[in-house]
PDB file of C-alpha atoms in Angstrom:
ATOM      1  CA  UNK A   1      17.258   3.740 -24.279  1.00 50.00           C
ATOM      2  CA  UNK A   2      14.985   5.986 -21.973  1.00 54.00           C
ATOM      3  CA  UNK A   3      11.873   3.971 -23.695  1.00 63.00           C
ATOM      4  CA  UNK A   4       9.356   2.543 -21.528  1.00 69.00           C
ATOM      5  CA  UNK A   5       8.185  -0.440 -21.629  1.00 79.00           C
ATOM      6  CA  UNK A   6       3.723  -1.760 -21.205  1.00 84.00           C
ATOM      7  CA  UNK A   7       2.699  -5.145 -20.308  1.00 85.00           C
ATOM      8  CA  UNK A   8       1.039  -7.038 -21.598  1.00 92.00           C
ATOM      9  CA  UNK A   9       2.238  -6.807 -25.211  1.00 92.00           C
ATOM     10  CA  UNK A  10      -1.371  -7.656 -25.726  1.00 95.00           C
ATOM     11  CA  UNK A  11      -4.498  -8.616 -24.158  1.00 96.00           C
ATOM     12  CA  UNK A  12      -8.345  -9.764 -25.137  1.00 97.00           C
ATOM     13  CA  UNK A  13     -11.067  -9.642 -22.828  1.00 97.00           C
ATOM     14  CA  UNK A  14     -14.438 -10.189 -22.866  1.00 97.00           C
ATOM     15  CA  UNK A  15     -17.323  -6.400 -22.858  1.00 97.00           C
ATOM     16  CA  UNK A  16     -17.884  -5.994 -19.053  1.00 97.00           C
ATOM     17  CA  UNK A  17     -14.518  -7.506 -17.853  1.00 97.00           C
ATOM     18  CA  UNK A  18     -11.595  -5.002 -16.404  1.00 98.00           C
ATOM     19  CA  UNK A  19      -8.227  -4.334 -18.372  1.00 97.00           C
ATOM     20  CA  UNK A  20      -5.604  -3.759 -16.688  1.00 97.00           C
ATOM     21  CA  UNK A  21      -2.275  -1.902 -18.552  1.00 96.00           C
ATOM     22  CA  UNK A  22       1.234  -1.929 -17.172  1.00 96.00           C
ATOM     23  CA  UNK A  23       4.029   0.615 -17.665  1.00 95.00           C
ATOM     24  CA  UNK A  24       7.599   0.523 -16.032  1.00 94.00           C
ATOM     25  CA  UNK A  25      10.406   3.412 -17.054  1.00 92.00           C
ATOM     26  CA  UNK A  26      13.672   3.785 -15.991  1.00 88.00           C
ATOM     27  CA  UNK A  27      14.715   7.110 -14.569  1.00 84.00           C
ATOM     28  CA  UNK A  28      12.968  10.238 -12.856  1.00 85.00           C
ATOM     29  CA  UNK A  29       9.768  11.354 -14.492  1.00 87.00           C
ATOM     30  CA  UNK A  30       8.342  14.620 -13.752  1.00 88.00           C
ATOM     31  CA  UNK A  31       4.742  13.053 -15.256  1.00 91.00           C
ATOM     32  CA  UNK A  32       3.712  10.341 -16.994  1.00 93.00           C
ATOM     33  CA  UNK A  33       0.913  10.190 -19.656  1.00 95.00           C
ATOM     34  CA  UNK A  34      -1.552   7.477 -21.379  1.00 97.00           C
ATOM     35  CA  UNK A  35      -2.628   7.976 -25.091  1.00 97.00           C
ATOM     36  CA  UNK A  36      -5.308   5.363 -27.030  1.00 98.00           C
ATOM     37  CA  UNK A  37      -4.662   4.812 -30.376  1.00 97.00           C
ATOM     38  CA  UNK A  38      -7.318   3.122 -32.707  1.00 96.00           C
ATOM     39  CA  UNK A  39      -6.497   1.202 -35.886  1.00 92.00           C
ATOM     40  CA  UNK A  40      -5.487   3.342 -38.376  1.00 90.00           C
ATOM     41  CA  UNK A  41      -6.257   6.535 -36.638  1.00 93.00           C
ATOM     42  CA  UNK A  42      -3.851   9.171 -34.217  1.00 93.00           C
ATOM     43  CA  UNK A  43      -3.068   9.219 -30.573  1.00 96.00           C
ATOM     44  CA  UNK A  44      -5.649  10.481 -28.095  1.00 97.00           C
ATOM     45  CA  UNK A  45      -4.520  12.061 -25.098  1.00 97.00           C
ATOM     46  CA  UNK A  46      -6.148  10.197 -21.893  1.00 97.00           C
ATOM     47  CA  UNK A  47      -4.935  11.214 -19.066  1.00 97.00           C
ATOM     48  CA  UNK A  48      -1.604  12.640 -17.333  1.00 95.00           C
ATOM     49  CA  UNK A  49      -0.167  11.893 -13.919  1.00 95.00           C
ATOM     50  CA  UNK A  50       2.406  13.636 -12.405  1.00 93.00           C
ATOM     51  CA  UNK A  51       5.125  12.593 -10.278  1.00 92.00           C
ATOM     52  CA  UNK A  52       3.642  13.499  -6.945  1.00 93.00           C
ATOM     53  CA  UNK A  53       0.179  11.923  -7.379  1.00 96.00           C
ATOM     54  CA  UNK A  54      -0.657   8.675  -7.004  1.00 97.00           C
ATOM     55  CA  UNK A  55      -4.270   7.745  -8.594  1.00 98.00           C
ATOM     56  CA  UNK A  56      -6.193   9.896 -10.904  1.00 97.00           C
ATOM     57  CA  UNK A  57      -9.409   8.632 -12.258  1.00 96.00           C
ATOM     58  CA  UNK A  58     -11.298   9.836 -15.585  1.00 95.00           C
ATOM     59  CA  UNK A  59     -14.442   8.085 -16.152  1.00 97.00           C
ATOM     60  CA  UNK A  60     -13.816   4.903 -16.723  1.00 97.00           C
ATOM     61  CA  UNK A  61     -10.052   4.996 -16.345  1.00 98.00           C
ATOM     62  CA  UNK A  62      -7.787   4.676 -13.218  1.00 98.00           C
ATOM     63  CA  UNK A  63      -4.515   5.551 -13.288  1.00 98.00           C
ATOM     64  CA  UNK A  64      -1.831   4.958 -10.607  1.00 98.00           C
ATOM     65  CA  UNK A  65       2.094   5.908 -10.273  1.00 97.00           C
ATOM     66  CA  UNK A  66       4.227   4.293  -7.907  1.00 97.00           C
ATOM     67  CA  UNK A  67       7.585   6.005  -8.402  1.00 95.00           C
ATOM     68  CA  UNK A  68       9.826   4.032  -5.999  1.00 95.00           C
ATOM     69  CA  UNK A  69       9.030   1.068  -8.457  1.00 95.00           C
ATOM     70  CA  UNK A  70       9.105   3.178 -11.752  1.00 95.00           C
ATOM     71  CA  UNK A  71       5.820   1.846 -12.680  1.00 96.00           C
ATOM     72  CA  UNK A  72       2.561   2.847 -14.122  1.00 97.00           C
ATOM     73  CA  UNK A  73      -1.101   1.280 -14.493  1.00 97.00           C
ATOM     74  CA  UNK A  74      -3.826   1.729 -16.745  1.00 98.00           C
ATOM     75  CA  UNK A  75      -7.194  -0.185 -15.589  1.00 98.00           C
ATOM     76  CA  UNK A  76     -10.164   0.235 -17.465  1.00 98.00           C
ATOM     77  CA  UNK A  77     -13.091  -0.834 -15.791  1.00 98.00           C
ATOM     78  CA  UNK A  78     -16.584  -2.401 -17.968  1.00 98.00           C
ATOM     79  CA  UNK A  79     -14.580  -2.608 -20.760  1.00 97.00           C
ATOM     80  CA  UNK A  80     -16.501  -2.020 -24.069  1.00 97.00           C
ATOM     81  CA  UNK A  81     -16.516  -3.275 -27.408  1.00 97.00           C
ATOM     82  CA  UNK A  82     -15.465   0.531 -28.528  1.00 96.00           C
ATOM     83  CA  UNK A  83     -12.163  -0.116 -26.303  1.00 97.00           C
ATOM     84  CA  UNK A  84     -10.364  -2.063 -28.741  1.00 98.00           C
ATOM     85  CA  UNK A  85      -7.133  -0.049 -29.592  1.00 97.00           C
ATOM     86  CA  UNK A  86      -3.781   0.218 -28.449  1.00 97.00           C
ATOM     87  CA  UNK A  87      -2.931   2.193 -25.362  1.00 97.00           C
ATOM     88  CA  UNK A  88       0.510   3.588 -24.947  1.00 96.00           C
ATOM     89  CA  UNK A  89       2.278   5.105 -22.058  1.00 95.00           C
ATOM     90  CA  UNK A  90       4.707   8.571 -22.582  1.00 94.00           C
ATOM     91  CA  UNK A  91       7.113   9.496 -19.760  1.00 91.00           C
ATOM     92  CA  UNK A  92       8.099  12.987 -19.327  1.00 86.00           C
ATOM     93  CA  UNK A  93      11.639  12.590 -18.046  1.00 76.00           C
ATOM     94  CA  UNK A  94      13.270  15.176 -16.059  1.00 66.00           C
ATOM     95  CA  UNK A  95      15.697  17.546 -17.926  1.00 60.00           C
ATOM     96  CA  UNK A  96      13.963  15.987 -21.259  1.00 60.00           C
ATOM     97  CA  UNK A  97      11.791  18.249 -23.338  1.00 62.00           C
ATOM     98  CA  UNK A  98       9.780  16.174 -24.672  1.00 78.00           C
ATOM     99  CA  UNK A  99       7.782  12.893 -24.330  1.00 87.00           C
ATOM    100  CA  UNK A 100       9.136   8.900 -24.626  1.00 89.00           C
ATOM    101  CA  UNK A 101       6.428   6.518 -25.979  1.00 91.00           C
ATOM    102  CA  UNK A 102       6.751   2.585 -25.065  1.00 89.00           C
ATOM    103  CA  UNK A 103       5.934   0.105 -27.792  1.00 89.00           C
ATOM    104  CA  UNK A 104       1.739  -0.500 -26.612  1.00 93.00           C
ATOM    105  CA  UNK A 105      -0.533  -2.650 -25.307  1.00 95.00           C
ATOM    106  CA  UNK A 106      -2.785  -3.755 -28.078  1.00 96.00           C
ATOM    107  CA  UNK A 107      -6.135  -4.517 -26.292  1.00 97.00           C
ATOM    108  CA  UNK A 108      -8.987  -6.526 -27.658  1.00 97.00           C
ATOM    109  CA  UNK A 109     -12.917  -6.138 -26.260  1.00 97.00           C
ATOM    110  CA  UNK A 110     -15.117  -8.925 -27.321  1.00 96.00           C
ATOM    111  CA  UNK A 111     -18.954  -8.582 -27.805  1.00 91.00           C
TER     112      UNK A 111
ATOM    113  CA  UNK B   1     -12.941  22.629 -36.527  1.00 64.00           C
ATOM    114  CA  UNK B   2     -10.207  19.884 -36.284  1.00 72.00           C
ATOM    115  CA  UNK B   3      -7.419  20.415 -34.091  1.00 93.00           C
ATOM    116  CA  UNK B   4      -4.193  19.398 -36.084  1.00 97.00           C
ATOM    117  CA  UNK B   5      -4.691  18.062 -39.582  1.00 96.00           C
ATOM    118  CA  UNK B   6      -1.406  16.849 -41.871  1.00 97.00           C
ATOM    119  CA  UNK B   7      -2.082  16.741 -45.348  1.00 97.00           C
ATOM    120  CA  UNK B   8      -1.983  13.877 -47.555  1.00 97.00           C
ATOM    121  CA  UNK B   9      -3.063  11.240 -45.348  1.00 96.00           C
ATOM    122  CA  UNK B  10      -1.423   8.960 -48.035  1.00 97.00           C
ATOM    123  CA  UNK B  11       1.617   8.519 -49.782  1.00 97.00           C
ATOM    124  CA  UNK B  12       2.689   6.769 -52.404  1.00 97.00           C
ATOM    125  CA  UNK B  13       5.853   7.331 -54.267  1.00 97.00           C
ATOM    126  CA  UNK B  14       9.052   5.849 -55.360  1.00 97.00           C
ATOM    127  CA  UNK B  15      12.837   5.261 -54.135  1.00 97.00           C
ATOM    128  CA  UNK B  16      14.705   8.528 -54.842  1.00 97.00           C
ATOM    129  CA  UNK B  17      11.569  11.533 -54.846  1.00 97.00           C
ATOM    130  CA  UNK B  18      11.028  14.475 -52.934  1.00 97.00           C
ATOM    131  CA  UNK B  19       7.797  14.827 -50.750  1.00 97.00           C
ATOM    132  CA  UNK B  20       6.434  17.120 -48.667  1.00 97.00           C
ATOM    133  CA  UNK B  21       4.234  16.317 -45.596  1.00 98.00           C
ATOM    134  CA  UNK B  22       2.298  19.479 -44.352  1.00 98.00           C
ATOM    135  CA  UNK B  23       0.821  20.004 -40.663  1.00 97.00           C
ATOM    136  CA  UNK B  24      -1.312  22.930 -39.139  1.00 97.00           C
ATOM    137  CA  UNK B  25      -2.993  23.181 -35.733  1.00 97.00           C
ATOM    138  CA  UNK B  26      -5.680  25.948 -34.975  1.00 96.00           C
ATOM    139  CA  UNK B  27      -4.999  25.420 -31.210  1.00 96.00           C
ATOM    140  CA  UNK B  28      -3.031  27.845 -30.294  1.00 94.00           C
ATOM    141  CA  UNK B  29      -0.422  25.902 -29.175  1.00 94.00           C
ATOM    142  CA  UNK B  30       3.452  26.767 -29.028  1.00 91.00           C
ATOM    143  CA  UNK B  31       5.083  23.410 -29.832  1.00 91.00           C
ATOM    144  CA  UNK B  32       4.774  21.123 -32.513  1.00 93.00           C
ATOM    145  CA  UNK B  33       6.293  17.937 -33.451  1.00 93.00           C
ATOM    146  CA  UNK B  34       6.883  15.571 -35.525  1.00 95.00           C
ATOM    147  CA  UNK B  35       6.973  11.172 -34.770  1.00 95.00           C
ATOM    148  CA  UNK B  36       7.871   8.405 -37.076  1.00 95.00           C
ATOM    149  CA  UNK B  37       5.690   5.453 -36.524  1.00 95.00           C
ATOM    150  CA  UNK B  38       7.081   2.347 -37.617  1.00 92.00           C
ATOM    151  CA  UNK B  39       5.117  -1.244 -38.406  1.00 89.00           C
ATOM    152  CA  UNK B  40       5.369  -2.420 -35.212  1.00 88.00           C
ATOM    153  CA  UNK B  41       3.891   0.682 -33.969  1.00 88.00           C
ATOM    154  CA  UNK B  42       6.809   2.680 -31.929  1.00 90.00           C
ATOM    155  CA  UNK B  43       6.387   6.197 -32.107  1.00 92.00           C
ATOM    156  CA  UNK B  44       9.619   8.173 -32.306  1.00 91.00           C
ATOM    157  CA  UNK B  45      10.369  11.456 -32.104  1.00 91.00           C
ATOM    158  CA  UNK B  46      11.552  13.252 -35.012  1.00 92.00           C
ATOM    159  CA  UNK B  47      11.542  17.026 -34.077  1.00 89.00           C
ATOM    160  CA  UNK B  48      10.253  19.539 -31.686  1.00 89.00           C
ATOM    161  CA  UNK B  49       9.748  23.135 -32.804  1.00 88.00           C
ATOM    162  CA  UNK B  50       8.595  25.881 -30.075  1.00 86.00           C
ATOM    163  CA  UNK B  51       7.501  29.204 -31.775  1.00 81.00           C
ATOM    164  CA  UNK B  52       8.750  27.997 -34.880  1.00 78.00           C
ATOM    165  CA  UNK B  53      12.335  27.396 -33.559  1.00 81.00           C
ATOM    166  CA  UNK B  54      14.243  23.977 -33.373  1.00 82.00           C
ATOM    167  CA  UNK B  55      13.763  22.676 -29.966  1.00 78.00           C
ATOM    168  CA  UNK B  56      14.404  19.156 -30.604  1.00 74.00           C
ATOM    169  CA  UNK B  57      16.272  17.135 -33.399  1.00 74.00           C
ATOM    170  CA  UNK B  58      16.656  13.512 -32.973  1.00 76.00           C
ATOM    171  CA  UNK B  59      18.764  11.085 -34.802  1.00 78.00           C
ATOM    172  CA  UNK B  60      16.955  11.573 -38.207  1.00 88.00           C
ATOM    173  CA  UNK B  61      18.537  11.670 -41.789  1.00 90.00           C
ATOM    174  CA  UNK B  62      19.531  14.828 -42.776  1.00 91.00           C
ATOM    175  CA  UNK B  63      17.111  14.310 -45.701  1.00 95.00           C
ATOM    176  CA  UNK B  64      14.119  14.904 -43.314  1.00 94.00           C
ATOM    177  CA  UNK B  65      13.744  18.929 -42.824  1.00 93.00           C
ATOM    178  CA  UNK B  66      11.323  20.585 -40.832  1.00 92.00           C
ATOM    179  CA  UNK B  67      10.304  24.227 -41.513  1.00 92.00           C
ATOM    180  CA  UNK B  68       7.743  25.717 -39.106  1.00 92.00           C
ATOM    181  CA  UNK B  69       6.387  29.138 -41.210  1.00 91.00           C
ATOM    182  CA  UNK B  70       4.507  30.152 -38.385  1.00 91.00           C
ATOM    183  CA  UNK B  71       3.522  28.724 -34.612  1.00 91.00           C
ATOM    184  CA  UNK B  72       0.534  27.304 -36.288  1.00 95.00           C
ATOM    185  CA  UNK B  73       2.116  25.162 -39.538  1.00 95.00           C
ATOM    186  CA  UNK B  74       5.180  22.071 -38.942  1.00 95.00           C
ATOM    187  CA  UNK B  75       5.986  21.088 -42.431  1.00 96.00           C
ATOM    188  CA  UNK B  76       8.130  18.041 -43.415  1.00 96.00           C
ATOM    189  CA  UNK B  77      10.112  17.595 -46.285  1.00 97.00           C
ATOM    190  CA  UNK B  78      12.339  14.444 -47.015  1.00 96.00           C
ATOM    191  CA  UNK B  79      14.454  14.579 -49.892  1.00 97.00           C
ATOM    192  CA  UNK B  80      15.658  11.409 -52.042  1.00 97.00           C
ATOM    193  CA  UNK B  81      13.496   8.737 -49.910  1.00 97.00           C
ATOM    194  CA  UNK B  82      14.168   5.443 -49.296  1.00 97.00           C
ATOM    195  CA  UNK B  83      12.648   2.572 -48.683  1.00 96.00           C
ATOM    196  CA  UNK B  84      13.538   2.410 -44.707  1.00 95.00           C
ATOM    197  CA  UNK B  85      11.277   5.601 -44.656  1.00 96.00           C
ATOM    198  CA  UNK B  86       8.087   3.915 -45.465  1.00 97.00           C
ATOM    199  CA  UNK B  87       5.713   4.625 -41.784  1.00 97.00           C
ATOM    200  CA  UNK B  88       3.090   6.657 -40.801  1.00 97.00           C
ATOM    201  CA  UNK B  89       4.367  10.044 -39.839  1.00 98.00           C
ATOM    202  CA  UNK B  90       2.269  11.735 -36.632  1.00 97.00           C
ATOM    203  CA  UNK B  91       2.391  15.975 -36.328  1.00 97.00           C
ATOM    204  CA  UNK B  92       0.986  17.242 -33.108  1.00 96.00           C
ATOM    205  CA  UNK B  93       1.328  20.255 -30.915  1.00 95.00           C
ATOM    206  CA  UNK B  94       0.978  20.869 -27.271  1.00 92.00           C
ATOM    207  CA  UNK B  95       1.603  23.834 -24.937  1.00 87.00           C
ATOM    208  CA  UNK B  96       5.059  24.652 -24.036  1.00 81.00           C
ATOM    209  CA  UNK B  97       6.153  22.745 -21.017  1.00 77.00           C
ATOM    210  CA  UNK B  98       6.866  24.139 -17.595  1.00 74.00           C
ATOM    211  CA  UNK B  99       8.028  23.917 -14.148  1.00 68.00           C
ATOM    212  CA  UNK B 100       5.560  20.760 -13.902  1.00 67.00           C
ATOM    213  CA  UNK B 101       7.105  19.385 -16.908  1.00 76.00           C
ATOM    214  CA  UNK B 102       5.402  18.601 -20.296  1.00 82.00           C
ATOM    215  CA  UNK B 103       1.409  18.917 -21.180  1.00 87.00           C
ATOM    216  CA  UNK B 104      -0.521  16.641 -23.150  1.00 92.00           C
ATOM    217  CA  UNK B 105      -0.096  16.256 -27.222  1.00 93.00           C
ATOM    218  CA  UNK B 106      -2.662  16.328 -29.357  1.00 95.00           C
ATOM    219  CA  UNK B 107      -2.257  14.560 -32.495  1.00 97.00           C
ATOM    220  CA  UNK B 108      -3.371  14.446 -35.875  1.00 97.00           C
ATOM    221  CA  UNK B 109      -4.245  11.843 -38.361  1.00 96.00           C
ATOM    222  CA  UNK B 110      -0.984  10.570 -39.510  1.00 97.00           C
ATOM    223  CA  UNK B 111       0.288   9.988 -43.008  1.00 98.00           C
ATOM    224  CA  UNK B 112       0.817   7.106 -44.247  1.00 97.00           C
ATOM    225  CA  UNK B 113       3.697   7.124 -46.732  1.00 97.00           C
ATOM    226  CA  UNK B 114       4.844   4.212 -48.681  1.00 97.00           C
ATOM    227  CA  UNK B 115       8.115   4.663 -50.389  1.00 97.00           C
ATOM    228  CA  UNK B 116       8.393   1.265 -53.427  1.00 97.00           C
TER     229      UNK B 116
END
């Protein structure tokens, strides 16, 4: 399977602490992609990084590639009660037409 | 003005039925797809459909058909269902990818259908 796979299966932090989301995949990516899903609700798009950047940064959200490890992270810094969801990352393998979703982190912000 | 809707956003029927899940997105977008999601929440792909041609067809039942009217409407029909095919089924859309490889999906609500 061409999945990808996040780690931490799940993780709970405390409002104000950092979250930090891990991603590895398998084979040659020409970008990868992070979506937020809350309960009950559809993906959100949150940010896309292709294969020849590094970091990108949205707001809260800092997202780095390292290709030569096939590896991904999601940090989210001053995490907020409104955070709680899971976040999933979608590789966009080469030759592939479409996008591969891992199974999630399921992250949970405390007051 | 929301961006893809499906239509219901609940299901509930029995073994052996006929449903129909329907999909539209007012963003102008190309593709559209459909994703199984199961309990443990892993999204699969089902289909792809670029200007209302089959791009993509996964390992799916041939009880599942697509039909894409226009770019704008992904419908999903799934003849005699079963219980396996209880989930929440996800229809978005995106532009068509390029050179750089894919763009980002937009999704809509999901359906949750619950086959007894």
């Amino acid at each position: 399977s061409q999945q990808g796979e996040e780690d931490p299966q799940a993780l709970s932090i405390q409002e104000g602490e950092n979250a930090t989301m891990n991603c590895s995949y398998k084979t040659s990516i020409n970008n990868l992609q992070w979506y937020r899903q809350n309960s009950g609700r559809g993906l959100v798009h949150l940010i896309l990084i292709r294969s020849n950047e590094r970091e990108k940064h949205s707001g809260r959200l800092r997202v780095t590639l390292d290709t030569s490890k096939k590896s991904s992270s999601l940090l989210i810094t001053a995490s907020r009660a409104a955070d709680t969801a899971s976040y999933f990352c979608a590789t966009d393998y080469s030759g592939y037409s479409t996008l591969t979703f891992g199974k999630g982190t399921m992250l949970l912000v405390s007051p | 003005d929301t961006a893809v809707s499906q239509t219901p956003k609940y299901l509930v029927t029995q073994m052996g039925n006929d449903k129909s899940i329907k999909c539209e997105q007012n963003l102008g977008h190309d593709t559209m797809y459909w994703y199984k999601q199961d309990s443990k929440k892993f999204l699969k792909i089902m289909f792809s459909y670029n200007n209302k041609e089959l791009i993509i067809n996964e390992t799916v039942p041939n009880r599942f058909s697509p039909k894409s009217p226009d770019k704008a409407h992904l419908n999903l029909h799934i003849n005699s269902l079963e219980l396996g095919d209880s989930a929440v089924y996800f229809c978005a859309s995106s532009k068509t990818s390029g050179r750089a490889g894919s763009y980002e999906q937009y999704f809509g609500p999901g359906t949750r259908l619950t086959v007894t």
